[in-house]
């Protein structure tokens, strides 16, 4: 395993971290939690020392499953992270509610403290302000009480907004979505965090599956390697000097092996150089839908992720209409009922021009 520094904390972290949100669904539903726990144990045996979980993952069993594994390991040999926000503390955001949630997490994970506790899922500066103002003091108190080592945040904000949060010097690290689809979109935030000595952890390195599902389009990532497209996408992220950990949602031992192999002999480069290299090859993709589903709250019922997936196909050189018809069984005219209320664009993690794309789709003639 290749190890990196988590910012200037002095912590050495595995370049691949285990995202604990993809435990085998059948096992989870059947209650075979011990079987699921064999995957983090295997990951640990392969040198992975960072485990990222949260309430609600894997039908709210992720923390418990992860704890079944971590409870068997020496506490100083791994790092574990979980998350909290207003949504996890319940309707009344109080110090007691926050502490009860944190204690539940600690109990499930079978640990006395968390290495990292995230203020979870900041979607915008407005959201940051609301969540931060409501909860940050509770995080600080929990840290003083020895229940948290590092206060960090996770976010879907673009680079310039991340910079504003980073400038306030309140967090030791951040967790962001970053991959070969959106690398320019968050570049300035990554650079700002690294300059402050913060750790940078990346989720969604495979672009919500879009990268491995379109191997021909993304083959360029594998140039000069024997890696699969999915492995190359992991390596692309892990090779950033400023990025400490690339999280990979792992379900099987085979996936653990593939992820570990992806970072063997890693060569690190600054993000600036990576971006220049990509753009030198004529590759500049900030414009693809990752299928994350965050926008899927349309008041008039448009199935936005499906329409945006169809739009992706056009960017890959295919046909919007074919994708809508044969894959999603949706009519292009369905996009015409958009009222341009803007809700979906405010929620989109890729900040895509959804309204304009829907108008384009609606205007396509058969
Ligand atoms: S802008 Fe259009 S697609 Fe987006 S939420 Fe509003 S009505 Fe739905
Ligand atoms: S349009 Fe944006 S928010 Fe919606 S699924 Fe795609 S990337 Fe996610």
PDB file of N, CA and C and ligand atoms in Angstrom, residues 295 297-304 335 337-345 347 354-355 358, ligand 1:
ATOM      1  N   UNK A 295     -30.362  15.962  -7.300  1.00  0.00           N
ATOM      2  CA  UNK A 295     -31.300  16.912  -7.902  1.00  0.00           C
ATOM      3  C   UNK A 295     -32.720  16.366  -7.995  1.00  0.00           C
ATOM      4  N   UNK A 297     -35.631  16.057  -7.066  1.00  0.00           N
ATOM      5  CA  UNK A 297     -36.771  16.531  -6.260  1.00  0.00           C
ATOM      6  C   UNK A 297     -37.610  17.492  -7.091  1.00  0.00           C
ATOM      7  N   UNK A 298     -37.776  17.187  -8.352  1.00  0.00           N
ATOM      8  CA  UNK A 298     -38.460  18.123  -9.251  1.00  0.00           C
ATOM      9  C   UNK A 298     -39.933  18.253  -8.873  1.00  0.00           C
ATOM     10  N   UNK A 299     -40.417  19.489  -8.643  1.00  0.00           N
ATOM     11  CA  UNK A 299     -41.822  19.650  -8.258  1.00  0.00           C
ATOM     12  C   UNK A 299     -42.807  19.214  -9.332  1.00  0.00           C
ATOM     13  N   UNK A 300     -42.391  19.186 -10.600  1.00  0.00           N
ATOM     14  CA  UNK A 300     -43.333  18.728 -11.637  1.00  0.00           C
ATOM     15  C   UNK A 300     -43.030  17.282 -12.050  1.00  0.00           C
ATOM     16  N   UNK A 301     -42.127  16.646 -11.328  1.00  0.00           N
ATOM     17  CA  UNK A 301     -41.941  15.201 -11.503  1.00  0.00           C
ATOM     18  C   UNK A 301     -41.014  14.762 -12.630  1.00  0.00           C
ATOM     19  N   UNK A 302     -40.207  15.662 -13.142  1.00  0.00           N
ATOM     20  CA  UNK A 302     -39.260  15.256 -14.188  1.00  0.00           C
ATOM     21  C   UNK A 302     -38.172  14.379 -13.553  1.00  0.00           C
ATOM     22  N   UNK A 303     -37.902  13.237 -14.179  1.00  0.00           N
ATOM     23  CA  UNK A 303     -36.869  12.344 -13.652  1.00  0.00           C
ATOM     24  C   UNK A 303     -35.500  12.853 -14.155  1.00  0.00           C
ATOM     25  N   UNK A 304     -35.038  13.864 -13.484  1.00  0.00           N
ATOM     26  CA  UNK A 304     -33.879  14.616 -13.971  1.00  0.00           C
ATOM     27  C   UNK A 304     -32.640  13.744 -14.187  1.00  0.00           C
ATOM     28  N   UNK A 335     -39.324  16.348 -21.129  1.00  0.00           N
ATOM     29  CA  UNK A 335     -38.464  17.413 -20.599  1.00  0.00           C
ATOM     30  C   UNK A 335     -39.111  18.784 -20.749  1.00  0.00           C
ATOM     31  N   UNK A 337     -41.918  19.921 -19.774  1.00  0.00           N
ATOM     32  CA  UNK A 337     -42.770  20.454 -18.697  1.00  0.00           C
ATOM     33  C   UNK A 337     -41.968  21.204 -17.624  1.00  0.00           C
ATOM     34  N   UNK A 338     -40.662  21.285 -17.826  1.00  0.00           N
ATOM     35  CA  UNK A 338     -39.828  22.036 -16.864  1.00  0.00           C
ATOM     36  C   UNK A 338     -40.300  23.490 -16.791  1.00  0.00           C
ATOM     37  N   UNK A 339     -40.505  23.977 -15.581  1.00  0.00           N
ATOM     38  CA  UNK A 339     -40.958  25.359 -15.388  1.00  0.00           C
ATOM     39  C   UNK A 339     -39.792  26.311 -15.119  1.00  0.00           C
ATOM     40  N   UNK A 340     -38.573  25.751 -15.181  1.00  0.00           N
ATOM     41  CA  UNK A 340     -37.365  26.557 -14.920  1.00  0.00           C
ATOM     42  C   UNK A 340     -37.367  27.161 -13.520  1.00  0.00           C
ATOM     43  N   UNK A 341     -37.905  26.416 -12.560  1.00  0.00           N
ATOM     44  CA  UNK A 341     -37.946  26.950 -11.188  1.00  0.00           C
ATOM     45  C   UNK A 341     -36.543  27.047 -10.584  1.00  0.00           C
ATOM     46  N   UNK A 342     -35.596  26.232 -11.094  1.00  0.00           N
ATOM     47  CA  UNK A 342     -34.201  26.343 -10.646  1.00  0.00           C
ATOM     48  C   UNK A 342     -33.816  25.463  -9.473  1.00  0.00           C
ATOM     49  N   UNK A 343     -34.794  24.758  -8.907  1.00  0.00           N
ATOM     50  CA  UNK A 343     -34.499  23.948  -7.715  1.00  0.00           C
ATOM     51  C   UNK A 343     -33.394  22.923  -8.000  1.00  0.00           C
ATOM     52  N   UNK A 344     -33.512  22.230  -9.126  1.00  0.00           N
ATOM     53  CA  UNK A 344     -32.546  21.163  -9.428  1.00  0.00           C
ATOM     54  C   UNK A 344     -31.139  21.728  -9.615  1.00  0.00           C
ATOM     55  N   UNK A 345     -31.025  22.879 -10.220  1.00  0.00           N
ATOM     56  CA  UNK A 345     -29.686  23.447 -10.451  1.00  0.00           C
ATOM     57  C   UNK A 345     -29.050  23.861  -9.133  1.00  0.00           C
ATOM     58  N   UNK A 347     -29.382  22.220  -6.460  1.00  0.00           N
ATOM     59  CA  UNK A 347     -29.009  20.981  -5.774  1.00  0.00           C
ATOM     60  C   UNK A 347     -27.920  20.194  -6.504  1.00  0.00           C
ATOM     61  N   UNK A 354     -28.961  22.319 -16.004  1.00  0.00           N
ATOM     62  CA  UNK A 354     -30.017  21.322 -16.236  1.00  0.00           C
ATOM     63  C   UNK A 354     -31.166  21.900 -17.052  1.00  0.00           C
ATOM     64  N   UNK A 355     -31.546  23.136 -16.724  1.00  0.00           N
ATOM     65  CA  UNK A 355     -32.711  23.728 -17.415  1.00  0.00           C
ATOM     66  C   UNK A 355     -32.431  23.833 -18.919  1.00  0.00           C
ATOM     67  N   UNK A 358     -32.480  20.385 -20.509  1.00  0.00           N
ATOM     68  CA  UNK A 358     -33.835  19.856 -20.690  1.00  0.00           C
ATOM     69  C   UNK A 358     -34.504  20.532 -21.889  1.00  0.00           C
TER      70      UNK A 358
HETATM   71  S1  LIG B   1     -35.929  23.672 -13.029  1.00  0.00           S
HETATM   72 FE1  LIG B   1     -37.272  22.275 -14.165  1.00  0.00          FE
HETATM   73  S2  LIG B   1     -36.400  20.234 -13.920  1.00  0.00           S
HETATM   74 FE2  LIG B   1     -35.460  21.567 -12.376  1.00  0.00          FE
HETATM   75  S3  LIG B   1     -36.709  21.242 -10.528  1.00  0.00           S
HETATM   76 FE3  LIG B   1     -37.546  23.040 -11.603  1.00  0.00          FE
HETATM   77  S4  LIG B   1     -39.160  22.212 -12.944  1.00  0.00           S
HETATM   78 FE4  LIG B   1     -37.892  20.463 -12.295  1.00  0.00          FE
END
